[in-house]
Each structure stands twice: as C-alpha cells, then as structure tokens.
PDB file of C-alpha atoms in Angstrom:
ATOM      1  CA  UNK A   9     -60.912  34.382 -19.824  1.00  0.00           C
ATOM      2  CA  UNK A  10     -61.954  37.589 -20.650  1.00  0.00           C
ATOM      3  CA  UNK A  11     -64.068  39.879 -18.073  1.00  0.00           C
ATOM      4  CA  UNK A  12     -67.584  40.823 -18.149  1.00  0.00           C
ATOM      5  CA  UNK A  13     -67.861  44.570 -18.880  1.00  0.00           C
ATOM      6  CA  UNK A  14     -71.198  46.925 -18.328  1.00  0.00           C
ATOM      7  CA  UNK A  15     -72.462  49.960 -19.525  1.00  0.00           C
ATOM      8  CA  UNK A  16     -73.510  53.381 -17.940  1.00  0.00           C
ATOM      9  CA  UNK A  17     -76.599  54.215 -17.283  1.00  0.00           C
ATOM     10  CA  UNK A  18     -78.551  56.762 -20.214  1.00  0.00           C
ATOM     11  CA  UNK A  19     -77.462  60.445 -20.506  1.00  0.00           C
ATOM     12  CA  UNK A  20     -81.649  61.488 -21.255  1.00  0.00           C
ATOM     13  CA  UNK A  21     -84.115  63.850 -20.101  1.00  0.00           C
ATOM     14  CA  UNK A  22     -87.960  64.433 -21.668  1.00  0.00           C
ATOM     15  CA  UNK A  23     -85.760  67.071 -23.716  1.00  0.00           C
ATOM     16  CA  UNK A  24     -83.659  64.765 -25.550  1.00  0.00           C
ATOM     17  CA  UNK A  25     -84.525  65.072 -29.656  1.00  0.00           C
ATOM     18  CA  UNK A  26     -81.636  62.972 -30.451  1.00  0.00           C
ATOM     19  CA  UNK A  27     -80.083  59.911 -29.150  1.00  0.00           C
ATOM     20  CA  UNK A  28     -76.444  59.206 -29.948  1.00  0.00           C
ATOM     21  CA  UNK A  29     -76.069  55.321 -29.137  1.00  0.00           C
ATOM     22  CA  UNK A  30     -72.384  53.930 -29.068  1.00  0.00           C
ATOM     23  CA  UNK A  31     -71.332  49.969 -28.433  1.00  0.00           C
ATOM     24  CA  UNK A  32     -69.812  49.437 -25.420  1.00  0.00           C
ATOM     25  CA  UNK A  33     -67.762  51.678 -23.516  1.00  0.00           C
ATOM     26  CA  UNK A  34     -64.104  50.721 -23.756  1.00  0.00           C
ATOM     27  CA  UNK A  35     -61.563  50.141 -21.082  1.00  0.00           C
ATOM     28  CA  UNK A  36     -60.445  53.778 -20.663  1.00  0.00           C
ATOM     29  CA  UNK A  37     -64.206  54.470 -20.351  1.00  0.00           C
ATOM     30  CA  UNK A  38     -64.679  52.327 -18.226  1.00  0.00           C
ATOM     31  CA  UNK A  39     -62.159  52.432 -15.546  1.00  0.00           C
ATOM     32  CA  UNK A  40     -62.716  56.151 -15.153  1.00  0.00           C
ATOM     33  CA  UNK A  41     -66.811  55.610 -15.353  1.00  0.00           C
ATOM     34  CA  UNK A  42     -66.676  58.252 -18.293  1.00  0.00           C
ATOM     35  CA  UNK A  43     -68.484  58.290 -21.408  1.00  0.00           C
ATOM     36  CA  UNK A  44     -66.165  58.541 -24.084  1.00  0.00           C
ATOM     37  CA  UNK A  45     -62.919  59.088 -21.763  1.00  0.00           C
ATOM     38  CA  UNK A  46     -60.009  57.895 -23.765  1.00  0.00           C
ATOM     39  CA  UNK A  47     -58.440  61.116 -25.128  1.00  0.00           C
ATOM     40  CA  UNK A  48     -57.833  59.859 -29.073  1.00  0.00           C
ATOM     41  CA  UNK A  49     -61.602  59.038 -28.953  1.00  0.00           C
ATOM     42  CA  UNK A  50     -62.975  62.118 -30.908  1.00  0.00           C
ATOM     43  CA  UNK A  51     -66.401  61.936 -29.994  1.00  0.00           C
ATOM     44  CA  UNK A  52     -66.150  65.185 -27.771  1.00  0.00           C
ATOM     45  CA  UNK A  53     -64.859  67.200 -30.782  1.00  0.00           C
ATOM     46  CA  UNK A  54     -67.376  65.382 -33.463  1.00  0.00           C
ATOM     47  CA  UNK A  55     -70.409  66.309 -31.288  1.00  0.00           C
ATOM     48  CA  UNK A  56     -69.102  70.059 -30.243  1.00  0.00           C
ATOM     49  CA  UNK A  57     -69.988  71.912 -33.645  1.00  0.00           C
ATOM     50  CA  UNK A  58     -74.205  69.550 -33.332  1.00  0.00           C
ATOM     51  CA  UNK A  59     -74.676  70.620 -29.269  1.00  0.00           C
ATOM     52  CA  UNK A  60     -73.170  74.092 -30.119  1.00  0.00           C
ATOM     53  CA  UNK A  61     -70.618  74.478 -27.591  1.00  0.00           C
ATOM     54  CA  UNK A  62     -67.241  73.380 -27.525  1.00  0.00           C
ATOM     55  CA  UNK A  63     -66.730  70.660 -25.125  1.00  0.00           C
ATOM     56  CA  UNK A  64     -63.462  68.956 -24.537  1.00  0.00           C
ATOM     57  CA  UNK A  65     -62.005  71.996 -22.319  1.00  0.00           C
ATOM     58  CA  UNK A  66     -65.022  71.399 -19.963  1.00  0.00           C
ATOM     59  CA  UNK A  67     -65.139  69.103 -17.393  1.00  0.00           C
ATOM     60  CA  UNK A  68     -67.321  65.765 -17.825  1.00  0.00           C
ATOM     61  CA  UNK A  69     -70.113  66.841 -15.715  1.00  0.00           C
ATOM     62  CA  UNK A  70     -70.240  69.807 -17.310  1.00  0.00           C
ATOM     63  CA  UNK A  71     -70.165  67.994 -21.019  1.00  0.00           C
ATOM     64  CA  UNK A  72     -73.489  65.790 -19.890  1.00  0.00           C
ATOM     65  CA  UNK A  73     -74.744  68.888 -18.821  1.00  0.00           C
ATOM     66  CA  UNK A  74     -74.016  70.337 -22.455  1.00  0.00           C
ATOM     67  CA  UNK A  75     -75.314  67.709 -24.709  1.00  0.00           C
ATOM     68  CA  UNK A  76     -78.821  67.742 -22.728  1.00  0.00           C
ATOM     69  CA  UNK A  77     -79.203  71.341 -22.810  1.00  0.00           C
ATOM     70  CA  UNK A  78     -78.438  71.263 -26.919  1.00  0.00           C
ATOM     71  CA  UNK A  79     -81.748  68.018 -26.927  1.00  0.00           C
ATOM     72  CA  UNK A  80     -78.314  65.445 -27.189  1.00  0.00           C
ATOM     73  CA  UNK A  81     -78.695  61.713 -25.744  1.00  0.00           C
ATOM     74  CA  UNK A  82     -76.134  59.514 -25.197  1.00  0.00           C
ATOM     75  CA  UNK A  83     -76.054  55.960 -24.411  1.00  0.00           C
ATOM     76  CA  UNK A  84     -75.099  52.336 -25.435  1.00  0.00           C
ATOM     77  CA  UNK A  85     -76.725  49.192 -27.292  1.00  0.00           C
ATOM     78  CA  UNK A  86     -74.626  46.673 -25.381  1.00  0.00           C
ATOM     79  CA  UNK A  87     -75.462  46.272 -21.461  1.00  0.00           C
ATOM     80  CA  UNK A  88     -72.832  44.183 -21.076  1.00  0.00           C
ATOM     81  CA  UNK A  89     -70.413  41.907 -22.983  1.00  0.00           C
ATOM     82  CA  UNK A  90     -67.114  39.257 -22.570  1.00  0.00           C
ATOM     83  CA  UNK A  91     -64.239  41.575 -24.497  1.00  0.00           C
ATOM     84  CA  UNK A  92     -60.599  41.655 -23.615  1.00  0.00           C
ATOM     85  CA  UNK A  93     -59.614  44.920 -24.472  1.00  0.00           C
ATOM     86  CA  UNK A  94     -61.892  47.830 -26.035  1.00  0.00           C
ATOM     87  CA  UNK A  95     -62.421  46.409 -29.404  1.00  0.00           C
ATOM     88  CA  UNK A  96     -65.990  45.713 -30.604  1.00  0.00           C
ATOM     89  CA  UNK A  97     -64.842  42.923 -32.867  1.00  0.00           C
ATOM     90  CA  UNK A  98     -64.036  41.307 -29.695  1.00  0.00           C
ATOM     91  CA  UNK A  99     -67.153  41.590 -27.921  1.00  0.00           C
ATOM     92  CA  UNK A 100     -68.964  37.884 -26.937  1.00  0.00           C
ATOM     93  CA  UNK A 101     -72.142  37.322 -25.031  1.00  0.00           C
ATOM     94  CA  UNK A 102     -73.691  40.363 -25.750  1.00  0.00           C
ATOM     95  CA  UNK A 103     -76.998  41.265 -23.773  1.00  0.00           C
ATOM     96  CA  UNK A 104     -78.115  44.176 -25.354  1.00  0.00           C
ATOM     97  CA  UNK A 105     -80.180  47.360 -23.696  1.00  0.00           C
ATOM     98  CA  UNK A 106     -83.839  47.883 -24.107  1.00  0.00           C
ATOM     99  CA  UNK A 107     -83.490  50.620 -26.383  1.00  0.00           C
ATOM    100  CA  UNK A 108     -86.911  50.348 -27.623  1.00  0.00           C
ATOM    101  CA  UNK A 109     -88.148  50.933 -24.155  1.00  0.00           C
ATOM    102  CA  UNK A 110     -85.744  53.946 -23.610  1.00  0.00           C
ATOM    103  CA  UNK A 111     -86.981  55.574 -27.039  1.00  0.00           C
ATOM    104  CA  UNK A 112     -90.446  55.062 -25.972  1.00  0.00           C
ATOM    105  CA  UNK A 113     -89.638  57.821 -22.781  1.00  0.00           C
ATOM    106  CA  UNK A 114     -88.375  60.114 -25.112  1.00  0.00           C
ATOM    107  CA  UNK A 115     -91.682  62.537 -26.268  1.00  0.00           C
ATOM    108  CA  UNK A 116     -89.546  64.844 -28.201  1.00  0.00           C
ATOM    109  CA  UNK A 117     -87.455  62.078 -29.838  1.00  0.00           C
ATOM    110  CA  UNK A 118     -86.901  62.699 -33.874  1.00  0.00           C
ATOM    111  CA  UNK A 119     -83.116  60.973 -34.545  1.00  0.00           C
ATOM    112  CA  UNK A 120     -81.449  58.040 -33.366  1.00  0.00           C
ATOM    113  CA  UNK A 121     -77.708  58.311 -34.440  1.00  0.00           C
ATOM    114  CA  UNK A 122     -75.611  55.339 -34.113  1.00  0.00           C
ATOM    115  CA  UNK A 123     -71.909  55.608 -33.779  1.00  0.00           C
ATOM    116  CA  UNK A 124     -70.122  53.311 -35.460  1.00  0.00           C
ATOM    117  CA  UNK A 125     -71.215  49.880 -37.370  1.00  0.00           C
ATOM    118  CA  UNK A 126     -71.526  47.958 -34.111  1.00  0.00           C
ATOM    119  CA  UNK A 127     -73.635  50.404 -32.643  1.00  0.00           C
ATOM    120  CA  UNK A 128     -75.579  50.043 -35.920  1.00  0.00           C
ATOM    121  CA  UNK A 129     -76.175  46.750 -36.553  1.00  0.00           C
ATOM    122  CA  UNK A 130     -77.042  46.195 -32.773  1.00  0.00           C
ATOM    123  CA  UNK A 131     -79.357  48.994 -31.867  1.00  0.00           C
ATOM    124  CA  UNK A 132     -81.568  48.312 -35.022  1.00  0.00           C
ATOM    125  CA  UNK A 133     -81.862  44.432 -34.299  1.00  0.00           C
ATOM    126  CA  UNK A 134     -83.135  45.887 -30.595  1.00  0.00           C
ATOM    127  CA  UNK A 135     -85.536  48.704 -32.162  1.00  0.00           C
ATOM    128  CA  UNK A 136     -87.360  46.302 -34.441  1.00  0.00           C
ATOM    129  CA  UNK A 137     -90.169  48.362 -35.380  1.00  0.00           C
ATOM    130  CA  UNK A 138     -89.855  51.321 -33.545  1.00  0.00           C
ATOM    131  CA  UNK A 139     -86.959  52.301 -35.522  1.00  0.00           C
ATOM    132  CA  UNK A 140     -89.471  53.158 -38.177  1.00  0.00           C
ATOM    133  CA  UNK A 141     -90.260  56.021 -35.804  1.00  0.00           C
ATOM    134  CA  UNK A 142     -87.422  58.071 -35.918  1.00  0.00           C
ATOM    135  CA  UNK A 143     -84.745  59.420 -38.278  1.00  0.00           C
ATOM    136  CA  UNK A 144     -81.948  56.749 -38.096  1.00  0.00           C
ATOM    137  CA  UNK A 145     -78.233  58.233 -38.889  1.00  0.00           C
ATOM    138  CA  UNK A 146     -75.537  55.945 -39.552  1.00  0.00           C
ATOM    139  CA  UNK A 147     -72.247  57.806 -38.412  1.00  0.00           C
ATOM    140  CA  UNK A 148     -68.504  57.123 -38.675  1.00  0.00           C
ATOM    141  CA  UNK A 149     -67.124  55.935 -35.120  1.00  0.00           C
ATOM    142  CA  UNK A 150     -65.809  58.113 -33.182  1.00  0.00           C
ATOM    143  CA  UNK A 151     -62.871  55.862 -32.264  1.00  0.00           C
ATOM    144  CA  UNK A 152     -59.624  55.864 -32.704  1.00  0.00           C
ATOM    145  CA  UNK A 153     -59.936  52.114 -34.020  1.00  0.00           C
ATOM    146  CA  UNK A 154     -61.782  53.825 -37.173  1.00  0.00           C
ATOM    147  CA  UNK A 155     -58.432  55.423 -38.672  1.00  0.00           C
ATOM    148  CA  UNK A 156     -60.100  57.998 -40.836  1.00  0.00           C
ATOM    149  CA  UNK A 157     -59.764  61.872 -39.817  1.00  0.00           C
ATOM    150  CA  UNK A 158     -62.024  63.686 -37.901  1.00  0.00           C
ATOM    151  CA  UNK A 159     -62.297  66.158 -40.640  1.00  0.00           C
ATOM    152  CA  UNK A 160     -63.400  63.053 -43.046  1.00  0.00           C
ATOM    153  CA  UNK A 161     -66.091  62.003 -40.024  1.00  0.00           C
ATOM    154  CA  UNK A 162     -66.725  65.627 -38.852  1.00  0.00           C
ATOM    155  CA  UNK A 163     -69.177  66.318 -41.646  1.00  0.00           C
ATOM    156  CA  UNK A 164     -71.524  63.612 -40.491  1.00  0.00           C
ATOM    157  CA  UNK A 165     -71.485  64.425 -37.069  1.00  0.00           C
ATOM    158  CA  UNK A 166     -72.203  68.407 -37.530  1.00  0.00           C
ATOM    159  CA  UNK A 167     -75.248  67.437 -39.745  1.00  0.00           C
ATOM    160  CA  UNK A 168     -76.722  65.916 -36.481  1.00  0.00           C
ATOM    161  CA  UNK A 169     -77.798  69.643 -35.653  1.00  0.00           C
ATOM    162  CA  UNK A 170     -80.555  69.450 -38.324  1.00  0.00           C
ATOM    163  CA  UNK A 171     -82.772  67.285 -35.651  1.00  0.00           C
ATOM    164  CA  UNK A 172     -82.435  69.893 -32.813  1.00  0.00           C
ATOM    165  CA  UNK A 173     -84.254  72.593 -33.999  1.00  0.00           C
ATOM    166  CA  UNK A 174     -87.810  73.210 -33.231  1.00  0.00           C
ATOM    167  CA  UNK A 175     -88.798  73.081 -36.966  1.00  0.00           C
ATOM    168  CA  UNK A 176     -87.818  69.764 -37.128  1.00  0.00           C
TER     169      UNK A 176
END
C-alpha cells in the first residue's frame, strides 16, 4: 500500500502577481521539505530568466526569497494524495487545495501558471469560476518525467515575466 503524501504550505505574500501551481511534490521534494529539490527537476533554471535572477547557485531560502521579491508564487493543487513514487499518473485519493481561497488573498494577482498537465487539469476543476479572473498559462512540466529540453520548455517559462511588470 502506497503512503499518503502532503504538500507544503504556499510560497505568497500580498506581492505575489503570479502564482506558479505544481501537482504534488515528489519524493526528493519531499524528504528534504524542498520545493522542487530533485536536481534533474528544471524548474529552478525555467523560472531564473521570469524572477530575474539566477537561482540554482543560491541556497533554498534564499530562492523563496527570490521568486517573492520578482511578484513569483509557488504552490501545489494536490494537498495530499496515495502515490508510490513521484509520478503524477500514480497519484489516488487526491484532496485537492483551496486554491480559489488562496487566489482570493492575492490583491495584486494577474497569472496563474500551471506546471505541467496535472497541475492543469486539477487547479482549474478547483478555481471554477475564479479562474475567469486571471490570466491562466498552461506550461511544460518542469520534470524530468516530461523528456523534452529545457531549451524546448524554456520559452514558455521566460514569457511568464510579461505578468510582473507594473503595466500589466
């Protein structure tokens, strides 16, 4: 039987203009209580060029620190979930996060960007309406599950800079 596995709590401030929501964190992730910890994931790298900084060399605090000082949110759709392994296909009993109710905090809020499918399908079922709010970006996963090359994903990712500006 496989083990019940839970999120982290939001990366946010009043700040935040865009929300980056993953799936679950994976086992890497999880064991070391680090977003995005597993060193193939490229979601450090994809997100670098959008927060304007380069992150991986820094250390995690330092990287949460980063991504709310460039407006950047992170967080998951999936509180928790049954999954051997870190593979989102594998995921069962999924109890999903308010992320309507997060959003709602969020006064400067203007993109929701959802990495990967999962994270996709999943976060809109739990914005319902409110997605109609925001500017929702569908981006390639940052995992190394999702075989294509970060310089195939890495044009997504760097247009997430458009919603950080004050214009926008």
């Amino acid at each position: 039987m496989s083990e019940r596995k839970h999120s982290f709590p939001p990366v946010v401030d009043a700040h935040v203009r865009l929300l980056v929501l993953g799936s679950l964190p994976g086992e890497r992730s999880l064991a070391e209580r680090r977003y995005y910890a597993h060193p193939q994931n490229q979601f450090w790298r994809l997100i670098s060029p959008a927060a304007g900084i380069d992150l991986p060399p820094l250390p995690y605090e330092a990287r949460l620190e980063a991504l709310l000082a460039a407006h950047i949110g992170l967080w998951d759709v999936v509180a928790s979930a049954t999954r051997p392994g870190s593979t989102d296909a594998a995921m069962r009993d999924i109890e999903g996060h308010d992320v309507a109710g997060l959003t709602a905090t969020l006064p400067d809020l203007r993109a929701i960007a959802f990495n990967g499918g999962t994270a996709l399908r999943h976060g809109l079922k739990q914005l319902g309406a409110a997605a109609a709010r925001y500017e929702i970006v569908a981006l390639p996963s940052s995992s190394p599950l999702h075989t294509v090359g970060v310089d195939a994903k890495l044009p997504a990712w760097h247009a997430l800079s458009a919603w950080l500006t004050e214009a926008n």
